Amino acid sequence: MTVFGRAQVRDHKRYLWVLSSLGAAGALLPGQLVTFTRLELFWWIGPIAVLGVIPLLDIAMGVDSRNPREEDYDALTNDRYYRWCVYAFLPIQFIGLAIAGFMWSRPELKLIDKLGLAATMGFVSGLGINAAHELGHRVEHLERWLAKIALAQSGYGHFYVEHNRGHHVRVATPEDPASARFGESLWKFLPRSALGGFRSALALERERLSRRGKRWFSRHNNLLQAWSMSAVLFGALILAYGPVIIPFLILQAVVGIILLETVNYIEHYGLLRRRRADGRYARCSPRDSWNSDRLVTNVFLFHLQRHSDHHANPGRRYQTLRTSEESPQLPYGYATMIVLALIPPLWRKVMDPRLLAHYDGDMTLVNKLP
């Protein structure tokens, strides 16, 4: 329980949210852990933590389905402590990238260890996209700029445009490249979502600029702004450490992008919004996104797993997101579901029956492959 003004505000996870920003600190650990333990396995600490340790912690700690009180909504929304938990991610993220770039550039590191380091930084890059996701939904000018900065490490700046103006409009429909279809494997989904999202972002930004009477090559172009930040970041690191780190920068960005798109795959697999009487899709409801109340992953992802409420109410900040009985529930947290998604037969064995149960076995309500 915390105090905001004169009212007592209940948030039992208040001081756990710091762990969300400390997720970026994983980039600072590999060298220290290897030195301390003499185990070169720790160059791979990012995948080990996300795909191994966190799923086990999720199972051990269980679910937390408690919701913030409605009377606390304004106080929680305006409490700047929660914003600083997100802001703190960014400097840790880029300090870690600079240190990792230095380690990669050293000749002492073996190739297998360099690959582990790149994979670890790729997972941090994916977490950076999640931080950008939270910041990019805000109306504050500063936070929108911070969202573009957080995306610089992955080079996935078009996410800022496509997610907010594309995905949220078309979510849980066949027209949305980031909504996975029933029977679609992760490996088929990844190129479709990545390429479709890129093309959609180009079209959306071109339309926005045209509507405002602005040229494509102008300072008003959100895509050019975001991509320029990646160019400056990567250029500075190449100048500092030499062209030898170019493969590192590419590898960590690709891993981060794959992590993001895998989460996209999990969030809406097979779900389809209802049609209205006029044939148009109904407004997105909590029924149209997979939800999870696994405590540990929610804490590390700024409540991203309460995705049903996020899509139904995208203006809500992460600390105010709620779980709902209407929402379809994942059997595990995102970290565990990523492991399942990597193995399509296992994924379908777990998720297909759950999806069909959500629609009472009616295949006409499912978002299917063409």
CSV table of C-alpha atoms in Angstrom, one decimal:
chain,number,residue,atom,x,y,z
A,1,MET,CA,0.0,0.0,0.0
A,2,THR,CA,1.4,3.4,-0.9
A,3,VAL,CA,0.3,7.0,-0.3
A,4,PHE,CA,-0.6,9.3,-3.2
A,5,GLY,CA,-1.8,12.7,-2.0
A,6,ARG,CA,-4.4,12.0,0.7
A,7,ALA,CA,-5.6,8.7,-0.6
A,8,GLN,CA,-4.1,5.3,0.2
A,9,VAL,CA,-3.4,3.5,-3.0
A,10,ARG,CA,-3.1,-0.3,-3.1
A,11,ASP,CA,-0.5,-1.8,-5.4
A,12,HIS,CA,1.0,-5.0,-4.0
A,13,LYS,CA,3.5,-5.2,-6.9
A,14,ARG,CA,4.7,-1.6,-6.6
A,15,TYR,CA,8.3,-2.3,-5.7
A,16,LEU,CA,8.6,-5.4,-8.0
A,17,TRP,CA,8.3,-3.2,-11.1
A,18,VAL,CA,11.9,-2.2,-10.6
A,19,LEU,CA,12.8,-5.7,-11.8
A,20,SER,CA,11.3,-4.8,-15.2
A,21,SER,CA,14.0,-2.2,-15.8
A,22,LEU,CA,16.7,-4.4,-14.3
A,23,GLY,CA,16.0,-7.0,-17.0
A,24,ALA,CA,18.4,-5.0,-19.2
A,25,ALA,CA,21.1,-5.6,-16.6
A,26,GLY,CA,21.4,-9.1,-18.0
A,27,ALA,CA,23.7,-7.5,-20.6
A,28,LEU,CA,26.1,-6.5,-17.8
A,29,LEU,CA,26.4,-10.1,-16.3
A,30,PRO,CA,28.0,-12.4,-18.9
A,31,GLY,CA,31.6,-11.3,-18.5
A,32,GLN,CA,31.4,-11.1,-14.7
A,33,LEU,CA,29.7,-14.5,-14.3
A,34,VAL,CA,32.2,-16.2,-16.6
A,35,THR,CA,35.1,-14.6,-14.7
A,36,PHE,CA,33.7,-15.6,-11.3
A,37,THR,CA,32.5,-19.1,-12.1
A,38,ARG,CA,34.9,-20.0,-15.0
A,39,LEU,CA,31.9,-21.4,-16.8
A,40,GLU,CA,31.7,-20.2,-20.4
A,41,LEU,CA,28.1,-21.2,-20.5
A,42,PHE,CA,27.2,-17.9,-18.9
A,43,TRP,CA,27.9,-16.0,-22.2
A,44,TRP,CA,24.4,-17.4,-22.9
A,45,ILE,CA,22.8,-16.1,-19.8
A,46,GLY,CA,20.1,-14.2,-21.7
A,47,PRO,CA,18.5,-17.4,-23.3
A,48,ILE,CA,19.2,-19.4,-20.1
A,49,ALA,CA,17.3,-16.9,-18.0
A,50,VAL,CA,14.4,-16.2,-20.3
A,51,LEU,CA,13.8,-19.7,-21.6
A,52,GLY,CA,14.9,-21.7,-18.5
A,53,VAL,CA,15.0,-19.8,-15.2
A,54,ILE,CA,11.9,-17.6,-15.6
A,55,PRO,CA,9.6,-20.5,-16.7
A,56,LEU,CA,10.6,-22.3,-13.5
A,57,LEU,CA,10.0,-19.2,-11.4
A,58,ASP,CA,6.7,-18.8,-13.1
A,59,ILE,CA,5.6,-22.2,-12.0
A,60,ALA,CA,7.0,-21.8,-8.5
A,61,MET,CA,5.5,-18.4,-7.9
A,62,GLY,CA,2.2,-19.1,-9.6
A,63,VAL,CA,-0.4,-16.6,-10.8
A,64,ASP,CA,-1.5,-13.2,-9.5
A,65,SER,CA,-5.0,-12.3,-10.7
A,66,ARG,CA,-5.6,-9.4,-8.3
A,67,ASN,CA,-6.7,-6.2,-10.0
A,68,PRO,CA,-6.1,-2.6,-9.1
A,69,ARG,CA,-9.1,-0.9,-7.6
A,70,GLU,CA,-11.0,1.4,-9.9
A,71,GLU,CA,-10.9,4.2,-7.3
A,72,ASP,CA,-7.0,4.0,-7.5
A,73,TYR,CA,-6.9,4.3,-11.3
A,74,ASP,CA,-6.1,8.1,-11.4
A,75,ALA,CA,-3.6,7.9,-8.6
A,76,LEU,CA,-1.8,5.0,-10.1
A,77,THR,CA,-1.8,6.6,-13.6
A,78,ASN,CA,-0.3,9.9,-12.3
A,79,ASP,CA,2.3,8.4,-10.0
A,80,ARG,CA,5.5,9.1,-11.8
A,81,TYR,CA,7.4,6.3,-10.0
A,82,TYR,CA,5.9,3.8,-12.5
A,83,ARG,CA,7.2,5.9,-15.4
A,84,TRP,CA,10.7,6.1,-14.0
A,85,CYS,CA,10.7,2.3,-13.8
A,86,VAL,CA,10.3,2.3,-17.6
A,87,TYR,CA,12.7,5.2,-18.2
A,88,ALA,CA,15.4,3.4,-16.2
A,89,PHE,CA,15.5,0.6,-18.7
A,90,LEU,CA,17.0,2.7,-21.4
A,91,PRO,CA,20.4,3.8,-19.9
A,92,ILE,CA,21.0,0.2,-18.7
A,93,GLN,CA,20.1,-1.1,-22.1
A,94,PHE,CA,22.6,1.1,-24.0
A,95,ILE,CA,25.4,0.8,-21.4
A,96,GLY,CA,25.1,-3.0,-21.7
A,97,LEU,CA,25.2,-2.8,-25.5
A,98,ALA,CA,28.4,-0.7,-25.4
A,99,ILE,CA,30.1,-3.1,-22.9
A,100,ALA,CA,29.0,-6.1,-25.0
A,101,GLY,CA,30.3,-4.5,-28.2
A,102,PHE,CA,33.7,-4.0,-26.5
A,103,MET,CA,33.8,-7.6,-25.4
A,104,TRP,CA,32.9,-8.8,-28.9
A,105,SER,CA,35.7,-6.7,-30.4
A,106,ARG,CA,38.4,-8.4,-28.2
A,107,PRO,CA,40.3,-11.2,-30.0
A,108,GLU,CA,40.3,-13.3,-26.8
A,109,LEU,CA,36.6,-14.3,-27.1
A,110,LYS,CA,35.9,-17.6,-29.0
A,111,LEU,CA,33.3,-17.7,-31.7
A,112,ILE,CA,30.9,-19.8,-29.6
A,113,ASP,CA,31.2,-17.3,-26.8
A,114,LYS,CA,30.6,-14.4,-29.1
A,115,LEU,CA,27.4,-16.0,-30.4
A,116,GLY,CA,26.2,-16.5,-26.8
A,117,LEU,CA,27.0,-12.8,-26.0
A,118,ALA,CA,25.1,-11.7,-29.2
A,119,ALA,CA,22.1,-13.9,-28.2
A,120,THR,CA,22.1,-12.5,-24.7
A,121,MET,CA,22.1,-8.9,-26.0
A,122,GLY,CA,19.4,-10.0,-28.5
A,123,PHE,CA,17.1,-10.9,-25.6
A,124,VAL,CA,17.8,-7.5,-24.0
A,125,SER,CA,17.0,-5.9,-27.4
A,126,GLY,CA,13.7,-7.7,-27.4
A,127,LEU,CA,13.0,-6.4,-23.9
A,128,GLY,CA,13.8,-3.0,-25.2
A,129,ILE,CA,11.1,-3.3,-27.8
A,130,ASN,CA,8.7,-4.2,-24.9
A,131,ALA,CA,9.8,-1.0,-23.1
A,132,ALA,CA,9.2,0.9,-26.4
A,133,HIS,CA,5.8,-0.7,-26.6
A,134,GLU,CA,4.8,0.8,-23.2
A,135,LEU,CA,6.2,4.2,-24.0
A,136,GLY,CA,4.9,4.4,-27.6
A,137,HIS,CA,1.2,4.2,-26.4
A,138,ARG,CA,1.5,7.3,-24.4
A,139,VAL,CA,0.3,10.8,-25.5
A,140,GLU,CA,3.3,12.6,-23.8
A,141,HIS,CA,5.8,13.8,-26.4
A,142,LEU,CA,8.8,12.8,-24.3
A,143,GLU,CA,7.7,9.2,-23.9
A,144,ARG,CA,7.0,8.8,-27.7
A,145,TRP,CA,10.6,10.0,-28.4
A,146,LEU,CA,11.9,7.6,-25.7
A,147,ALA,CA,10.0,4.8,-27.5
A,148,LYS,CA,11.9,5.4,-30.7
A,149,ILE,CA,15.2,5.5,-28.8
A,150,ALA,CA,14.4,2.2,-27.1
A,151,LEU,CA,13.9,0.7,-30.6
A,152,ALA,CA,17.3,1.9,-31.9
A,153,GLN,CA,19.1,-1.2,-30.6
A,154,SER,CA,16.9,-3.6,-32.6
A,155,GLY,CA,16.7,-1.4,-35.7
A,156,TYR,CA,12.9,-2.1,-35.7
A,157,GLY,CA,11.8,1.5,-35.6
A,158,HIS,CA,8.8,0.9,-37.9
A,159,PHE,CA,7.2,-1.0,-34.9
A,160,TYR,CA,6.4,2.4,-33.5
A,161,VAL,CA,4.1,3.2,-36.4
A,162,GLU,CA,2.8,-0.3,-37.3
A,163,HIS,CA,1.9,-1.3,-33.7
A,164,ASN,CA,0.0,1.7,-32.8
A,165,ARG,CA,-1.8,2.6,-36.0
A,166,GLY,CA,-1.8,-0.8,-37.7
A,167,HIS,CA,-1.9,-3.7,-35.3
A,168,HIS,CA,-4.3,-2.1,-32.8
A,169,VAL,CA,-6.7,-1.3,-35.6
A,170,ARG,CA,-6.6,-4.7,-37.3
A,171,VAL,CA,-5.8,-7.0,-34.4
A,172,ALA,CA,-7.4,-10.4,-34.3
A,173,THR,CA,-8.5,-10.2,-38.0
A,174,PRO,CA,-7.0,-11.9,-41.1
A,175,GLU,CA,-5.9,-8.4,-42.3
A,176,ASP,CA,-3.4,-8.1,-39.4
A,177,PRO,CA,0.0,-9.6,-40.1
A,178,ALA,CA,0.9,-9.7,-36.4
A,179,SER,CA,-2.2,-11.9,-35.5
A,180,ALA,CA,-1.3,-15.6,-35.9
A,181,ARG,CA,-3.8,-17.9,-37.6
A,182,PHE,CA,-5.1,-21.2,-36.4
A,183,GLY,CA,-2.7,-24.0,-37.6
A,184,GLU,CA,0.0,-21.5,-38.6
A,185,SER,CA,3.4,-22.5,-37.2
A,186,LEU,CA,5.7,-19.9,-35.7
A,187,TRP,CA,8.2,-20.5,-38.5
A,188,LYS,CA,5.6,-19.5,-41.2
A,189,PHE,CA,4.3,-16.7,-39.1
A,190,LEU,CA,7.7,-15.0,-38.5
A,191,PRO,CA,8.4,-13.8,-42.1
A,192,ARG,CA,4.7,-13.1,-42.8
A,193,SER,CA,4.5,-10.8,-39.7
A,194,ALA,CA,7.9,-9.1,-40.1
A,195,LEU,CA,7.5,-8.3,-43.8
A,196,GLY,CA,3.7,-7.5,-43.5
A,197,GLY,CA,4.3,-5.2,-40.6
A,198,PHE,CA,7.1,-3.4,-42.5
A,199,ARG,CA,5.0,-2.9,-45.6
A,200,SER,CA,2.1,-1.7,-43.5
A,201,ALA,CA,4.2,0.8,-41.6
A,202,LEU,CA,5.4,2.3,-44.9
A,203,ALA,CA,1.9,2.7,-46.2
A,204,LEU,CA,0.5,4.1,-42.9
A,205,GLU,CA,3.3,6.7,-42.6
A,206,ARG,CA,3.1,7.7,-46.3
A,207,GLU,CA,-0.7,8.2,-45.8
A,208,ARG,CA,-0.2,10.2,-42.6
A,209,LEU,CA,2.4,12.5,-44.2
A,210,SER,CA,0.3,13.0,-47.3
A,211,ARG,CA,-2.7,13.9,-45.2
A,212,ARG,CA,-0.7,16.6,-43.4
A,213,GLY,CA,0.9,17.9,-46.6
A,214,LYS,CA,4.4,16.7,-45.6
A,215,ARG,CA,7.1,15.1,-47.8
A,216,TRP,CA,8.4,11.6,-47.2
A,217,PHE,CA,11.9,12.9,-46.7
A,218,SER,CA,11.2,15.3,-43.9
A,219,ARG,CA,11.9,15.6,-40.2
A,220,HIS,CA,8.2,14.8,-39.6
A,221,ASN,CA,8.6,11.2,-40.8
A,222,ASN,CA,8.4,8.9,-37.8
A,223,LEU,CA,10.1,6.0,-39.7
A,224,LEU,CA,13.1,8.1,-40.7
A,225,GLN,CA,13.4,9.5,-37.2
A,226,ALA,CA,13.5,6.0,-35.7
A,227,TRP,CA,15.8,4.5,-38.3
A,228,SER,CA,18.1,7.5,-38.0
A,229,MET,CA,18.5,6.7,-34.3
A,230,SER,CA,19.6,3.1,-35.1
A,231,ALA,CA,22.0,4.5,-37.7
A,232,VAL,CA,23.6,6.9,-35.2
A,233,LEU,CA,23.8,4.2,-32.5
A,234,PHE,CA,25.3,1.5,-34.8
A,235,GLY,CA,27.6,4.1,-36.5
A,236,ALA,CA,29.0,5.2,-33.1
A,237,LEU,CA,29.7,1.7,-32.0
A,238,ILE,CA,31.4,0.8,-35.2
A,239,LEU,CA,33.5,4.0,-34.9
A,240,ALA,CA,34.4,3.0,-31.3
A,241,TYR,CA,35.2,-0.7,-31.8
A,242,GLY,CA,35.7,-1.1,-35.6
A,243,PRO,CA,33.9,-3.0,-38.3
A,244,VAL,CA,34.5,-6.2,-36.4
A,245,ILE,CA,31.3,-5.6,-34.4
A,246,ILE,CA,29.0,-5.4,-37.4
A,247,PRO,CA,28.1,-9.1,-37.2
A,248,PHE,CA,27.4,-8.6,-33.5
A,249,LEU,CA,25.0,-5.7,-34.1
A,250,ILE,CA,23.2,-7.6,-36.8
A,251,LEU,CA,22.9,-10.8,-34.8
A,252,GLN,CA,21.6,-9.2,-31.6
A,253,ALA,CA,19.0,-7.2,-33.6
A,254,VAL,CA,17.8,-10.3,-35.4
A,255,VAL,CA,17.4,-12.2,-32.1
A,256,GLY,CA,15.5,-9.2,-30.6
A,257,ILE,CA,13.2,-9.1,-33.6
A,258,ILE,CA,12.5,-12.8,-33.5
A,259,LEU,CA,11.7,-12.6,-29.7
A,260,LEU,CA,9.2,-9.8,-30.4
A,261,GLU,CA,7.5,-11.6,-33.3
A,262,THR,CA,7.3,-14.8,-31.2
A,263,VAL,CA,5.5,-12.9,-28.5
A,264,ASN,CA,3.2,-11.5,-31.2
A,265,TYR,CA,2.5,-15.1,-32.3
A,266,ILE,CA,1.5,-16.1,-28.8
A,267,GLU,CA,-0.7,-13.1,-28.1
A,268,HIS,CA,-3.5,-13.6,-30.7
A,269,TYR,CA,-3.1,-17.1,-32.0
A,270,GLY,CA,-6.3,-18.1,-33.8
A,271,LEU,CA,-8.4,-15.4,-32.2
A,272,LEU,CA,-11.0,-13.6,-34.4
A,273,ARG,CA,-13.0,-10.5,-33.5
A,274,ARG,CA,-16.8,-10.7,-33.9
A,275,ARG,CA,-18.6,-9.2,-36.9
A,276,ARG,CA,-21.2,-6.5,-36.5
A,277,ALA,CA,-24.5,-6.5,-38.3
A,278,ASP,CA,-23.0,-4.2,-41.0
A,279,GLY,CA,-20.2,-6.7,-41.6
A,280,ARG,CA,-17.5,-4.7,-40.0
A,281,TYR,CA,-15.4,-6.0,-37.1
A,282,ALA,CA,-16.6,-5.2,-33.6
A,283,ARG,CA,-14.4,-3.2,-31.3
A,284,CYS,CA,-11.6,-5.2,-29.8
A,285,SER,CA,-12.7,-6.8,-26.5
A,286,PRO,CA,-10.8,-8.8,-23.8
A,287,ARG,CA,-11.9,-12.0,-25.7
A,288,ASP,CA,-9.6,-11.2,-28.5
A,289,SER,CA,-6.2,-11.5,-26.9
A,290,TRP,CA,-4.6,-14.3,-24.9
A,291,ASN,CA,-4.0,-13.4,-21.3
A,292,SER,CA,-1.7,-14.7,-18.6
A,293,ASP,CA,-1.5,-13.9,-14.9
A,294,ARG,CA,1.8,-15.6,-14.2
A,295,LEU,CA,3.5,-13.3,-11.7
A,296,VAL,CA,7.2,-13.4,-12.6
A,297,THR,CA,6.9,-12.9,-16.4
A,298,ASN,CA,4.3,-10.1,-15.8
A,299,VAL,CA,6.7,-8.3,-13.5
A,300,PHE,CA,9.6,-8.6,-16.0
A,301,LEU,CA,7.5,-7.4,-18.9
A,302,PHE,CA,5.6,-4.4,-17.5
A,303,HIS,CA,2.3,-6.4,-17.4
A,304,LEU,CA,2.5,-7.2,-21.1
A,305,GLN,CA,0.7,-10.5,-20.4
A,306,ARG,CA,-2.4,-8.7,-19.4
A,307,HIS,CA,-2.7,-8.2,-23.1
A,308,SER,CA,-6.5,-8.5,-23.2
A,309,ASP,CA,-7.0,-5.4,-21.2
A,310,HIS,CA,-4.3,-3.6,-23.1
A,311,HIS,CA,-6.0,-4.1,-26.4
A,312,ALA,CA,-9.4,-3.3,-25.1
A,313,ASN,CA,-8.1,-0.2,-23.3
A,314,PRO,CA,-4.7,0.8,-25.0
A,315,GLY,CA,-4.6,4.0,-23.1
A,316,ARG,CA,-4.1,2.3,-19.7
A,317,ARG,CA,-0.6,2.3,-18.3
A,318,TYR,CA,0.9,-1.0,-17.4
A,319,GLN,CA,0.3,-0.6,-13.6
A,320,THR,CA,-3.4,-0.2,-14.1
A,321,LEU,CA,-4.0,-3.2,-16.4
A,322,ARG,CA,-6.6,-5.8,-15.3
A,323,THR,CA,-7.3,-9.4,-15.8
A,324,SER,CA,-10.8,-10.5,-16.8
A,325,GLU,CA,-12.8,-13.7,-16.7
A,326,GLU,CA,-13.8,-12.9,-20.3
A,327,SER,CA,-10.2,-13.2,-21.5
A,328,PRO,CA,-8.9,-16.5,-22.8
A,329,GLN,CA,-6.1,-17.7,-20.6
A,330,LEU,CA,-2.7,-19.1,-21.6
A,331,PRO,CA,-1.7,-22.2,-19.7
A,332,TYR,CA,1.7,-20.7,-18.8
A,333,GLY,CA,3.5,-17.4,-19.0
A,334,TYR,CA,5.1,-16.0,-22.1
A,335,ALA,CA,8.5,-17.3,-21.3
A,336,THR,CA,7.2,-20.9,-21.3
A,337,MET,CA,5.0,-20.3,-24.3
A,338,ILE,CA,8.0,-19.2,-26.3
A,339,VAL,CA,9.6,-22.6,-25.7
A,340,LEU,CA,6.3,-24.3,-26.8
A,341,ALA,CA,6.0,-22.1,-29.9
A,342,LEU,CA,9.5,-23.2,-31.1
A,343,ILE,CA,8.2,-26.7,-31.4
A,344,PRO,CA,5.0,-26.5,-33.6
A,345,PRO,CA,3.5,-30.0,-32.9
A,346,LEU,CA,3.9,-29.3,-29.1
A,347,TRP,CA,2.4,-25.9,-29.5
A,348,ARG,CA,-0.7,-27.2,-31.4
A,349,LYS,CA,-1.2,-30.0,-28.9
A,350,VAL,CA,-1.4,-27.5,-26.1
A,351,MET,CA,-3.1,-24.5,-27.8
A,352,ASP,CA,-5.5,-25.8,-30.4
A,353,PRO,CA,-7.8,-27.5,-27.9
A,354,ARG,CA,-7.7,-24.4,-25.7
A,355,LEU,CA,-8.6,-22.2,-28.6
A,356,LEU,CA,-11.5,-24.3,-29.7
A,357,ALA,CA,-12.8,-24.5,-26.2
A,358,HIS,CA,-12.8,-20.7,-26.1
A,359,TYR,CA,-15.2,-20.7,-29.1
A,360,ASP,CA,-17.1,-23.7,-27.9
A,361,GLY,CA,-15.8,-25.8,-30.8
A,362,ASP,CA,-17.2,-23.5,-33.5
A,363,MET,CA,-14.5,-23.4,-36.2
A,364,THR,CA,-16.4,-20.5,-38.0
A,365,LEU,CA,-15.3,-18.2,-35.2
A,366,VAL,CA,-11.6,-18.9,-35.5
A,367,ASN,CA,-9.0,-16.9,-37.4
A,368,LYS,CA,-8.0,-19.6,-39.9
A,369,LEU,CA,-5.4,-19.9,-42.6
A,370,PRO,CA,-6.8,-19.1,-46.0
